[in-house]
PDB file of C-alpha atoms in Angstrom:
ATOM      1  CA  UNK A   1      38.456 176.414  65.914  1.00 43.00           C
ATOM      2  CA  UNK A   2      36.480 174.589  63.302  1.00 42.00           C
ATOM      3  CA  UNK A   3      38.251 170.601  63.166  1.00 40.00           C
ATOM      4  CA  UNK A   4      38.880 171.524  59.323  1.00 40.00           C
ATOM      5  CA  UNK A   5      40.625 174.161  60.210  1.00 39.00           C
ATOM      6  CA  UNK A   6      43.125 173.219  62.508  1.00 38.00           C
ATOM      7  CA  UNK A   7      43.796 170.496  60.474  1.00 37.00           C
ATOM      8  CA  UNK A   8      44.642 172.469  57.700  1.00 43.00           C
ATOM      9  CA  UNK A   9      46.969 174.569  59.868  1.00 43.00           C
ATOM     10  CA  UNK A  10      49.136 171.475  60.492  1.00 40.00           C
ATOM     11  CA  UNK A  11      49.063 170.323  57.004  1.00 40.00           C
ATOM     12  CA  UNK A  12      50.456 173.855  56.275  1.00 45.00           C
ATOM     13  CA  UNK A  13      53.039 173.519  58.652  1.00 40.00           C
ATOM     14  CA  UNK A  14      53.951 170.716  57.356  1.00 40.00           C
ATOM     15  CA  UNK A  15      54.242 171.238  54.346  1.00 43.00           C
ATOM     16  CA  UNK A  16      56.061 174.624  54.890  1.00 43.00           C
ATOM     17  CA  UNK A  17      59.021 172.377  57.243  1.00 44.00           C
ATOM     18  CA  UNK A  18      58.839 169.376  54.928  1.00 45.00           C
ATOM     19  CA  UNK A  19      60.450 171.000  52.029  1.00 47.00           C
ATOM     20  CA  UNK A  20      63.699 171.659  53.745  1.00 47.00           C
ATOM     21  CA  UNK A  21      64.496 168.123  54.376  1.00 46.00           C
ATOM     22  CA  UNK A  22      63.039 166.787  50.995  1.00 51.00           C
ATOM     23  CA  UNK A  23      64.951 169.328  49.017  1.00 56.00           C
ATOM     24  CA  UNK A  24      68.346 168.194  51.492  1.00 50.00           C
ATOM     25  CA  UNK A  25      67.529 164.510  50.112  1.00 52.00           C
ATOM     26  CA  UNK A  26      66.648 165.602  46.659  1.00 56.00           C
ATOM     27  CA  UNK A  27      70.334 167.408  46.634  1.00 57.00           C
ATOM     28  CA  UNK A  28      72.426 164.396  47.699  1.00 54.00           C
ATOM     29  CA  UNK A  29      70.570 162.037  44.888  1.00 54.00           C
ATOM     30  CA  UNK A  30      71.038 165.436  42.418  1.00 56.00           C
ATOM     31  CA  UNK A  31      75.064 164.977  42.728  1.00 55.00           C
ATOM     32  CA  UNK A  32      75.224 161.323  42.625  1.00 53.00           C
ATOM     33  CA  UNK A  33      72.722 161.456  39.535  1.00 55.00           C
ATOM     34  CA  UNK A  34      74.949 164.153  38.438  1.00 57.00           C
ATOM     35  CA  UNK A  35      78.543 162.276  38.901  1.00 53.00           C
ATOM     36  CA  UNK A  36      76.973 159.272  36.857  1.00 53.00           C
ATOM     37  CA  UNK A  37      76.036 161.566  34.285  1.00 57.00           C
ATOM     38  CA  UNK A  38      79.100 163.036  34.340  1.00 56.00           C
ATOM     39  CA  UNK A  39      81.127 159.575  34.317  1.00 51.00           C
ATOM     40  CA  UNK A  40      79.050 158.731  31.122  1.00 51.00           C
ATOM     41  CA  UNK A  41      79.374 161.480  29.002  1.00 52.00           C
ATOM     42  CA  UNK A  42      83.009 161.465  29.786  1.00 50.00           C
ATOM     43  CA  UNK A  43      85.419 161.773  26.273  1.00 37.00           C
ATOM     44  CA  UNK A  44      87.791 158.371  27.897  1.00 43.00           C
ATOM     45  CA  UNK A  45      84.354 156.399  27.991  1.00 45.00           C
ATOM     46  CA  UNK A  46      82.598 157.844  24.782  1.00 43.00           C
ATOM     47  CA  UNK A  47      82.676 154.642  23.186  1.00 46.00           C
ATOM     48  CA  UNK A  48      81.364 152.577  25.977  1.00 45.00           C
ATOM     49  CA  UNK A  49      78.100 151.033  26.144  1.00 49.00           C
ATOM     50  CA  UNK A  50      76.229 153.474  28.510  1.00 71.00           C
ATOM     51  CA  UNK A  51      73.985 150.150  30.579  1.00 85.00           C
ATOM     52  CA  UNK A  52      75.801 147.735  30.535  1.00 88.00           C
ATOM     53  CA  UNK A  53      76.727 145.687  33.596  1.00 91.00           C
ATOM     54  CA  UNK A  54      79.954 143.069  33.012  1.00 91.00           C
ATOM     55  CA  UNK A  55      81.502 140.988  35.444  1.00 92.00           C
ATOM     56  CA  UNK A  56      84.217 138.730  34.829  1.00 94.00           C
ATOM     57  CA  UNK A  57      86.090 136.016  36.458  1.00 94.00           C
ATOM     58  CA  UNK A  58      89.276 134.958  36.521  1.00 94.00           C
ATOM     59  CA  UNK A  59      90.957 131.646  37.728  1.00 95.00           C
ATOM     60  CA  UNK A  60      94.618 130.778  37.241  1.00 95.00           C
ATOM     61  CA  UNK A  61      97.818 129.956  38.773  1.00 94.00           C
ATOM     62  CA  UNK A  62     101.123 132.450  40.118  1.00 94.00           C
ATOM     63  CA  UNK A  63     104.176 132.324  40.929  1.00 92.00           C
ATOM     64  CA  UNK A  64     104.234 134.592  43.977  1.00 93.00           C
ATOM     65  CA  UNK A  65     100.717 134.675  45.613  1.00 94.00           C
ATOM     66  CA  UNK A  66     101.474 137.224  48.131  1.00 93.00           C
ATOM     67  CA  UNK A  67     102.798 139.727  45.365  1.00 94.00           C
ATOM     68  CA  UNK A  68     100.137 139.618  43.168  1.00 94.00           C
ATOM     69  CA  UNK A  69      97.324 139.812  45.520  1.00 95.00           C
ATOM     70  CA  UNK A  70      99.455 143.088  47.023  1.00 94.00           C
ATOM     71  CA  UNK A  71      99.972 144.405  43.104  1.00 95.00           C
ATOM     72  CA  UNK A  72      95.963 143.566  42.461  1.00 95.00           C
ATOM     73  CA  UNK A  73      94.765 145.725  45.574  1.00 94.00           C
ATOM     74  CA  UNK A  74      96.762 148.628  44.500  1.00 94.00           C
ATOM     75  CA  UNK A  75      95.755 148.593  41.479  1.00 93.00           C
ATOM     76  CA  UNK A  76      92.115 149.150  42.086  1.00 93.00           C
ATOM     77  CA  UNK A  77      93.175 151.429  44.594  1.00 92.00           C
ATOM     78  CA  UNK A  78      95.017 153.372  42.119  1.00 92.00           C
ATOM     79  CA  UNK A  79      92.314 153.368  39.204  1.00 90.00           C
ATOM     80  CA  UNK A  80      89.510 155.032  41.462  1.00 90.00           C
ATOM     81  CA  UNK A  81      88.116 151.644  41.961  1.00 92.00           C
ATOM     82  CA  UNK A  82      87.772 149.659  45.081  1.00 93.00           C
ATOM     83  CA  UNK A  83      88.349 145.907  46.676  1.00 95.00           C
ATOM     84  CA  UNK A  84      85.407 144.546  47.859  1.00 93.00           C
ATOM     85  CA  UNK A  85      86.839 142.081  49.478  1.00 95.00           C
ATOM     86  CA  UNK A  86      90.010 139.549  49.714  1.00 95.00           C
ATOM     87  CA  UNK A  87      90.928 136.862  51.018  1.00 96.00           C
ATOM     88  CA  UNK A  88      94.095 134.397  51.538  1.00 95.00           C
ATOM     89  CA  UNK A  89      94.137 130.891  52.811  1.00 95.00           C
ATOM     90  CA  UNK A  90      96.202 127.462  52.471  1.00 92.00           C
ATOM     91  CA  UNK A  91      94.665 124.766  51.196  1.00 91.00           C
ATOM     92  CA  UNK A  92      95.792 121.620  52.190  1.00 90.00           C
ATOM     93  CA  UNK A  93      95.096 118.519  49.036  1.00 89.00           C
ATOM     94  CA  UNK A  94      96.282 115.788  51.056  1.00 89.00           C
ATOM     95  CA  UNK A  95      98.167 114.304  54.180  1.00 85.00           C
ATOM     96  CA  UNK A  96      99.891 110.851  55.358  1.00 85.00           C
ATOM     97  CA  UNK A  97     102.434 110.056  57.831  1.00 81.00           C
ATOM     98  CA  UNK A  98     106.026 107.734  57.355  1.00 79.00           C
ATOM     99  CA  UNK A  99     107.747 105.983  60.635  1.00 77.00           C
ATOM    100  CA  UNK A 100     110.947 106.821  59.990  1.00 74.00           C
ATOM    101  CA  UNK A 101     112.371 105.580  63.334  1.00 73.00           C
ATOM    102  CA  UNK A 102     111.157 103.280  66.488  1.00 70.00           C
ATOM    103  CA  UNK A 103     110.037 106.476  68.037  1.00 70.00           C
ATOM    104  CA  UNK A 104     109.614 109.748  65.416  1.00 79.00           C
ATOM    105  CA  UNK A 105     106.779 109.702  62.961  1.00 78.00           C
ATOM    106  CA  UNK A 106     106.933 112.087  59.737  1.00 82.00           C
ATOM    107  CA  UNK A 107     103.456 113.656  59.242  1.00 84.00           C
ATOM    108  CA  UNK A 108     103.647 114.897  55.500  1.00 87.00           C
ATOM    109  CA  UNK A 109     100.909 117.826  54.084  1.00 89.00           C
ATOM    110  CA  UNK A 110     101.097 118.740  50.573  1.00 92.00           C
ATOM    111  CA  UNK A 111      99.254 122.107  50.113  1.00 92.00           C
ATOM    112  CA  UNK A 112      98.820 125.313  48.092  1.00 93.00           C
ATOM    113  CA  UNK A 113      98.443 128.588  48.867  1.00 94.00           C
ATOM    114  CA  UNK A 114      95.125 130.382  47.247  1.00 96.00           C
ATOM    115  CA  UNK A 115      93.548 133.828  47.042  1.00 96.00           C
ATOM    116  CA  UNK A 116      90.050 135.224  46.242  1.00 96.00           C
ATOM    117  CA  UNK A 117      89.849 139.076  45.552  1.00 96.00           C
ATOM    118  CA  UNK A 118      86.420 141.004  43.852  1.00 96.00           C
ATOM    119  CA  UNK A 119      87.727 143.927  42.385  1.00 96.00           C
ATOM    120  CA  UNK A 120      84.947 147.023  40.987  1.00 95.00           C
ATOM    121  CA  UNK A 121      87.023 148.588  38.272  1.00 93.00           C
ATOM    122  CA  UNK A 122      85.670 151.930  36.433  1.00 92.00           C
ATOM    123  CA  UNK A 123      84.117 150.148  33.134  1.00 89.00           C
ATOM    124  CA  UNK A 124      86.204 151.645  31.021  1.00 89.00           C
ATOM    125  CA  UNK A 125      89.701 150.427  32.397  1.00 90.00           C
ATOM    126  CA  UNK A 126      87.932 146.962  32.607  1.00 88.00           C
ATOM    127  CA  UNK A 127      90.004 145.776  29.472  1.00 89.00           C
ATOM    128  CA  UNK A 128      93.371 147.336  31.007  1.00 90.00           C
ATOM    129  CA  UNK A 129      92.742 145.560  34.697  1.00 90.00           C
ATOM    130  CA  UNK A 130      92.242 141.726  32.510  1.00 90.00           C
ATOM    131  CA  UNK A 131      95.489 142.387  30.565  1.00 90.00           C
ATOM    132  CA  UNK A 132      97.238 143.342  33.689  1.00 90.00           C
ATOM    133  CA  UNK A 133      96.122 140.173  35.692  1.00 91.00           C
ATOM    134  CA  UNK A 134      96.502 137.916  33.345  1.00 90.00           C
ATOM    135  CA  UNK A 135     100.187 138.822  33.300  1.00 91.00           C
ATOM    136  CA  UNK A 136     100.050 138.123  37.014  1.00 92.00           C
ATOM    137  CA  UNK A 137      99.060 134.458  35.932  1.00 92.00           C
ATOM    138  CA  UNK A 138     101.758 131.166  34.503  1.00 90.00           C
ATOM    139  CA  UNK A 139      98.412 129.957  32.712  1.00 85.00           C
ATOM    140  CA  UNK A 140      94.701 130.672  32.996  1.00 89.00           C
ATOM    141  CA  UNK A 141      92.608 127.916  34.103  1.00 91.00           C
ATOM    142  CA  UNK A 142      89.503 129.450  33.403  1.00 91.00           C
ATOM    143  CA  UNK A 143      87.074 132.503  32.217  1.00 91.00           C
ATOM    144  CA  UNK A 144      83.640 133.450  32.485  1.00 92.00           C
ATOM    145  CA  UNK A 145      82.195 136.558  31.126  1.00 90.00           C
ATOM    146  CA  UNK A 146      78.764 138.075  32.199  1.00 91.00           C
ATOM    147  CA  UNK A 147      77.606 141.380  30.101  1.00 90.00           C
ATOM    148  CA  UNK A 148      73.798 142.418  31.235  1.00 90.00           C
ATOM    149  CA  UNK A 149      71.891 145.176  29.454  1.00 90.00           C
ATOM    150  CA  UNK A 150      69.987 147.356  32.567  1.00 88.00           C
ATOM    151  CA  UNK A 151      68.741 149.968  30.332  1.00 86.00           C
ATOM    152  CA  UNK A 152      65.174 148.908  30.786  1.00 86.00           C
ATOM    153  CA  UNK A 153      65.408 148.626  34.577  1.00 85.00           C
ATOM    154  CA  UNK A 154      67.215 152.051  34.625  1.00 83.00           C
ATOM    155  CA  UNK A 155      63.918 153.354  32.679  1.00 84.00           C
ATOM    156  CA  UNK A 156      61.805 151.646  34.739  1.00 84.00           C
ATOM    157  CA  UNK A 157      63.421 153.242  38.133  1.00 82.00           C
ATOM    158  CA  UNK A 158      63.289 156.696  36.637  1.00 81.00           C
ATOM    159  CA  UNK A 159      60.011 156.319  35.335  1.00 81.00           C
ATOM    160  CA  UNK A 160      58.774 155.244  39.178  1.00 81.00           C
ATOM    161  CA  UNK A 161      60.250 158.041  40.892  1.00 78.00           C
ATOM    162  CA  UNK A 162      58.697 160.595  38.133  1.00 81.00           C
ATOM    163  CA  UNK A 163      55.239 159.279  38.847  1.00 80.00           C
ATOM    164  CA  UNK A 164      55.496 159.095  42.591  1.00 75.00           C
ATOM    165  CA  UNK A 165      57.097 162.813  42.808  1.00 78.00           C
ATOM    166  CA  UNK A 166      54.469 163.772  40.240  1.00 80.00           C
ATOM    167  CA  UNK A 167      51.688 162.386  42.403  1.00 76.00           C
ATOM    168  CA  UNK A 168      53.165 163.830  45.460  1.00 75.00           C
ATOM    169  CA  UNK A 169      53.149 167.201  43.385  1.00 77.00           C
ATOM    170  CA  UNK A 170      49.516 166.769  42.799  1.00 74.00           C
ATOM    171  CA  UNK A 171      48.473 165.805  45.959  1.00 72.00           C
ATOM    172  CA  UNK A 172      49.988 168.893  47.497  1.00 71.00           C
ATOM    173  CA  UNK A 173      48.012 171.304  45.024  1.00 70.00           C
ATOM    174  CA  UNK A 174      45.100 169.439  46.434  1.00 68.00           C
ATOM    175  CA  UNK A 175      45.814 169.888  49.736  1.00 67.00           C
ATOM    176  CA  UNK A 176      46.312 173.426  49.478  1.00 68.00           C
ATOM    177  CA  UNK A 177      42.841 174.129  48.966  1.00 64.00           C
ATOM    178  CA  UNK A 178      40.679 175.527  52.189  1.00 58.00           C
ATOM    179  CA  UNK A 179      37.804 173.968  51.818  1.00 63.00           C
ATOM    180  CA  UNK A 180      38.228 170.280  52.531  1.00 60.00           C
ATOM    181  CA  UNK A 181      37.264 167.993  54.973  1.00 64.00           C
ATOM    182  CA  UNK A 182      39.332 166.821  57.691  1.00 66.00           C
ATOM    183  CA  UNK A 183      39.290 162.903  56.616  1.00 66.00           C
ATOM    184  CA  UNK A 184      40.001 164.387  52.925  1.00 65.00           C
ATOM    185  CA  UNK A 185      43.364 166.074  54.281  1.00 64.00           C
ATOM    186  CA  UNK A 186      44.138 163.134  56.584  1.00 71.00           C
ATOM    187  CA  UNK A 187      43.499 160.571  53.234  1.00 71.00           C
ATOM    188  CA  UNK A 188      45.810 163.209  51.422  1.00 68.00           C
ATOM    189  CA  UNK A 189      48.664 163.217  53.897  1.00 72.00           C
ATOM    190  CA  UNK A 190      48.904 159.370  54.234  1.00 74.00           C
ATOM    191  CA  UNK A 191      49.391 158.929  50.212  1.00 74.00           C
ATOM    192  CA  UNK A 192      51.805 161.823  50.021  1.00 72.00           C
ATOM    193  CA  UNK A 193      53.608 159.474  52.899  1.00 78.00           C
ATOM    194  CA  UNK A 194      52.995 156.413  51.112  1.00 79.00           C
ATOM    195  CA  UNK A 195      54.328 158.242  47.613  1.00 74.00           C
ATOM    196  CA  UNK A 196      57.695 159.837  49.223  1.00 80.00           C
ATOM    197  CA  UNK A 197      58.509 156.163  50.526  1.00 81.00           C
ATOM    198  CA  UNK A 198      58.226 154.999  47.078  1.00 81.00           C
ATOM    199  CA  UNK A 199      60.168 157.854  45.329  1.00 79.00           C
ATOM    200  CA  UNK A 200      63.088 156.873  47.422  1.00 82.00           C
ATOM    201  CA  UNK A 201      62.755 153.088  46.873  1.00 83.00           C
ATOM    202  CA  UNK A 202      62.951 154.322  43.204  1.00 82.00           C
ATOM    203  CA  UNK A 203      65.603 156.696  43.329  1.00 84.00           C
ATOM    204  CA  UNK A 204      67.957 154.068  45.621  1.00 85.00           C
ATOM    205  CA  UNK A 205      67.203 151.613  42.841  1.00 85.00           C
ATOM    206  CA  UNK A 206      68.575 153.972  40.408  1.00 84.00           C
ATOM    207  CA  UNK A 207      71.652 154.751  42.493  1.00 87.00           C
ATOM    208  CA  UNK A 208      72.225 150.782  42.822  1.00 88.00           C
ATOM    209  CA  UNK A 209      72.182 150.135  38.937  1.00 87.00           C
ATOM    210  CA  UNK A 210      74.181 153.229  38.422  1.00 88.00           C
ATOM    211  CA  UNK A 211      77.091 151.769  40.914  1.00 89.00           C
ATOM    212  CA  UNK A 212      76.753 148.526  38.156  1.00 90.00           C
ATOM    213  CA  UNK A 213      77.372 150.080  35.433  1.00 90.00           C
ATOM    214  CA  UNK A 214      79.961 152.586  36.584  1.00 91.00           C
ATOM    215  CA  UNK A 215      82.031 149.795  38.336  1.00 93.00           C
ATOM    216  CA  UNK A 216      82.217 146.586  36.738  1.00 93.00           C
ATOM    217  CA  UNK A 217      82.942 143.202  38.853  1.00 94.00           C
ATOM    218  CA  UNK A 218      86.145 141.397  38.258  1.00 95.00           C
ATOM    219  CA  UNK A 219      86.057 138.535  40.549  1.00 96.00           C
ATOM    220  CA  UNK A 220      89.907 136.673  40.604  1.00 96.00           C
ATOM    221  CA  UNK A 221      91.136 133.287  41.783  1.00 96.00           C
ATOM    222  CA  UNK A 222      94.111 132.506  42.436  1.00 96.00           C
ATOM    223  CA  UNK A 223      96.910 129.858  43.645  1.00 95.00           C
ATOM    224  CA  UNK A 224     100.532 129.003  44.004  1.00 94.00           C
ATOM    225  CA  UNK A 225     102.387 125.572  42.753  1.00 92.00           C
ATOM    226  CA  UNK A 226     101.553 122.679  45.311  1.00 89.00           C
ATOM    227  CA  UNK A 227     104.185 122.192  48.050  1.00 89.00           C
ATOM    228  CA  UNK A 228     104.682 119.513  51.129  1.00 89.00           C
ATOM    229  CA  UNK A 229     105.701 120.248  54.504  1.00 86.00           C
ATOM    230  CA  UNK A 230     107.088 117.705  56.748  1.00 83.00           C
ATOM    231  CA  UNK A 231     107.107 117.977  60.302  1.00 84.00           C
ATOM    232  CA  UNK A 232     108.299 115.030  62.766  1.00 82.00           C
ATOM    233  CA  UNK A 233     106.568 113.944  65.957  1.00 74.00           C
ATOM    234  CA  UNK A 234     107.666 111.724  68.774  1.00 75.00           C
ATOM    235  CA  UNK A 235     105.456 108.334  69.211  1.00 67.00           C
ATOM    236  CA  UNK A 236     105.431 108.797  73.423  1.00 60.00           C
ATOM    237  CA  UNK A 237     103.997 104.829  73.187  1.00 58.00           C
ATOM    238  CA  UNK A 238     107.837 103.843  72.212  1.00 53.00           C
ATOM    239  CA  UNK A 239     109.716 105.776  73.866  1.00 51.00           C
ATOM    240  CA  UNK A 240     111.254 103.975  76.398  1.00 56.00           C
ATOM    241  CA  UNK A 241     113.754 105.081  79.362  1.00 54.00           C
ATOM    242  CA  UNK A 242     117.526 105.756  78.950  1.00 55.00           C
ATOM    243  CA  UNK A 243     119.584 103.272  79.937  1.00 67.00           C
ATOM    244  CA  UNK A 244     123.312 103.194  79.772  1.00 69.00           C
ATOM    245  CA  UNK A 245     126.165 100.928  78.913  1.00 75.00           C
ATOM    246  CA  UNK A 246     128.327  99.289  81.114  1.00 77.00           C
ATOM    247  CA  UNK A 247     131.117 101.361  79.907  1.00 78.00           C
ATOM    248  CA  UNK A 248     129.345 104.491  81.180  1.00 79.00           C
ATOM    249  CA  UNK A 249     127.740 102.970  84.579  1.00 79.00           C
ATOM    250  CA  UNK A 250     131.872 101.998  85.122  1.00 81.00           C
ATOM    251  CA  UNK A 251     133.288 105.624  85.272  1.00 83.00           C
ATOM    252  CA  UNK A 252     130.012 106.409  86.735  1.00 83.00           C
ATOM    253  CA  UNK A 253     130.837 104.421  89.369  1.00 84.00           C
ATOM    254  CA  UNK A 254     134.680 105.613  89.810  1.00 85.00           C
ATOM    255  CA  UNK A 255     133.319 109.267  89.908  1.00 85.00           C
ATOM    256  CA  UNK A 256     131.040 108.891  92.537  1.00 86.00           C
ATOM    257  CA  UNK A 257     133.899 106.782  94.438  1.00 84.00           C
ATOM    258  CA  UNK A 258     136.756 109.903  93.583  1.00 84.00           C
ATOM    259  CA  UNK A 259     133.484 112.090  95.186  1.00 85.00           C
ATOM    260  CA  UNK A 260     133.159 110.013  98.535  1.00 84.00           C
ATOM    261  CA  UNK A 261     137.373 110.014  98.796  1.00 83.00           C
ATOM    262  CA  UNK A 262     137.459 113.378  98.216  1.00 84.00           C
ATOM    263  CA  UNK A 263     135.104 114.204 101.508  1.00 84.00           C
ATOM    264  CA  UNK A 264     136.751 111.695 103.310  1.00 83.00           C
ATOM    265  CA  UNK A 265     140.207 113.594 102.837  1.00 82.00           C
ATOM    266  CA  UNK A 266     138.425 117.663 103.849  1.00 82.00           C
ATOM    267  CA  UNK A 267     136.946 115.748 106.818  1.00 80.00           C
ATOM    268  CA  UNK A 268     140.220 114.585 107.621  1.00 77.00           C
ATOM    269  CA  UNK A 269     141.947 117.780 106.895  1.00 78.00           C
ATOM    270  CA  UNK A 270     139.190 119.595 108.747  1.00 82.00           C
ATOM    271  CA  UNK A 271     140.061 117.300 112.230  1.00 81.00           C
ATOM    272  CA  UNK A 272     143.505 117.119 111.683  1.00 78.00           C
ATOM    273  CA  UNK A 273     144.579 119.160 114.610  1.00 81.00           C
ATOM    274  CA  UNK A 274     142.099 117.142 117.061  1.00 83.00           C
ATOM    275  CA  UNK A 275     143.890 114.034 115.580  1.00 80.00           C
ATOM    276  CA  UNK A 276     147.566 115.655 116.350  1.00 81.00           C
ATOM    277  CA  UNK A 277     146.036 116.807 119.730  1.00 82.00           C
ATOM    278  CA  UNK A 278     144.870 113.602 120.884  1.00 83.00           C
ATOM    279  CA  UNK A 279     148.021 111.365 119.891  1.00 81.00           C
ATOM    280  CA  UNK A 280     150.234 113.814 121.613  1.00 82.00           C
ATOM    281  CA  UNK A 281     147.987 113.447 124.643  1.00 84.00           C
ATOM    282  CA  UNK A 282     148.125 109.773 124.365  1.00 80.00           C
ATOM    283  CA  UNK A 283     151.517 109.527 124.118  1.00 80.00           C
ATOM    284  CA  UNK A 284     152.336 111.685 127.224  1.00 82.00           C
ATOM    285  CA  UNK A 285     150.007 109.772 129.323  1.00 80.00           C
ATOM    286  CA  UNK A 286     151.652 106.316 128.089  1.00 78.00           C
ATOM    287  CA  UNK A 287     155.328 107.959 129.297  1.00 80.00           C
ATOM    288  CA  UNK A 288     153.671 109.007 132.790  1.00 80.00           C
ATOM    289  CA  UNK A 289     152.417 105.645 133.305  1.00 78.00           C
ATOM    290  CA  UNK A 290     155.372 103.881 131.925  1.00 77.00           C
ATOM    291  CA  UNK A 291     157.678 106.114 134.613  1.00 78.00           C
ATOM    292  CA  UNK A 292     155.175 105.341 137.373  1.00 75.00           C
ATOM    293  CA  UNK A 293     155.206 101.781 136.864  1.00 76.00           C
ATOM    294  CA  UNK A 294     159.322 101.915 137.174  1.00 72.00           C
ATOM    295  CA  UNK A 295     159.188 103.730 141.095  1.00 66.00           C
TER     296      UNK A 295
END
């Protein structure tokens, strides 16, 4: 089999199995295409700008961190958004220390409780999720709005992954002809590759600005009202060791006298009968030798 030929029945192969899985990719981007579409010809968001990217940021102090952090995450939750992250943390503004005896030293932290949260709302209930956590907030320290315009990059992304699937298409047509040389089909194959990489580069760039513009960024800082904690700690350097008063070493000392008495009296009691025994003994001897010394 001519070289040509057998390279040509591989390229057919190919291009009969490579289809499948292209058209299995093509039908995943379709329906995420086809939900942004979807989202943006929506009647709720008729009025909305169709490219635009906002994020916004909120900084501000509340009354109950812990609630409104809990109230915040539902309530992307609940809108069909998401939390890309959260976090909670205390943040300490300053310590010192008091002696407030010989040997206990006060170590005093003033501190404040603060939270960070990035919310992606839906776009369109941007407006609503602001209102709702600025009521969250006593005051708001600060606000910083970011709108960005990707229209042009959303052409530009579209317009690469027409050209690359339209060279691809092309190429293909090319290909299908039996008369070419083997380096011709090999040439052929490699900038099909090289086109297919880029059409997904394109098409994933498309996918990313579409997740801007359907979720907008609401980035939110928050923090309680300063508070101190006090916690006390022995100084081990002055502590010295217990020592009592005479008072106390006196009935000390009568206790542990009423202790020896007391075991002096059991031992007694316990050799009471030997006692008995032995004066009984002693007395009947001293009458025997009292009589004896008489005869």
């Amino acid at each position: 089999m001519k070289p040509t030929l057998f390279l040509g029945s591989i390229v057919s192969l190919l291009a009969a199995c490579g289809p499948s899985a292209e058209e299995k990719s093509k039908a995943e981007l379709f329906r995420a295409e086809q939900r942004f579409e979807d989202a943006m010809t929506d009647s709720v968001m008729s009025d909305a700008p169709s490219y635009l990217i906002s994020k916004h940021q909120l900084k501000g102090k509340t009354k109950d961190l812990n609630k409104a952090v809990e109230f915040l995450e539902m309530y992307a939750k609940q809108r069909k958004g998401y939390v890309e992250n959260s976090t909670t943390n205390r943040e300490i503004l300053g310590q010192s220390s008091l002696q407030i005896s010989a040997d206990t030293l006060a170590q005093i932290s003033n501190y404040r409780m603060v939270a960070e949260l990035t919310l992606r709302i839906p776009y369109f209930l941007l407006d609503s999720a602001l209102q709702q956590t600025s009521s969250l907030m006593s005051y708001v320290d600060e606000r910083t709005i970011t709108n960005h315009n990707a229209e042009i990059e959303m052409i530009d992304a579209t317009f690469q992954q027409a050209s690359h699937e339209t060279s691809i298409e092309n190429s293909q047509k090319t290909m299908s002809k039996s008369n070419l040389k083997a380096e011709t089909v090999l040439a052929q194959t490699n900038r099909n590759q090289n086109h297919m990489e880029q059409a997904n580069q394109a098409r994933v760039q498309t996918l990313k600005l579409q997740d801007k513009i359907m979720y907008s960024t609401l980035h939110i800082s928050l923090y309680e009202e300063e508070k101190t904690q006090v916690e006390k700690h022995l100084v081990l350097e002055q502590l010295k060791a217990y020592e009592p008063n005479f008072f106390l070493k006196l009935w000390a000392s009568i206790l542990e006298g009423a202790k020896g008495l007391e075991k002096m009296i059991l031992f007694l009691v316990s050799i009471w009968s030997w006692i008995l025994a032995a004066w009984v003994s002693y007395k009947a001897f001293y009458i025997w030798r009292r009589n004896f010394a008489r005869q």
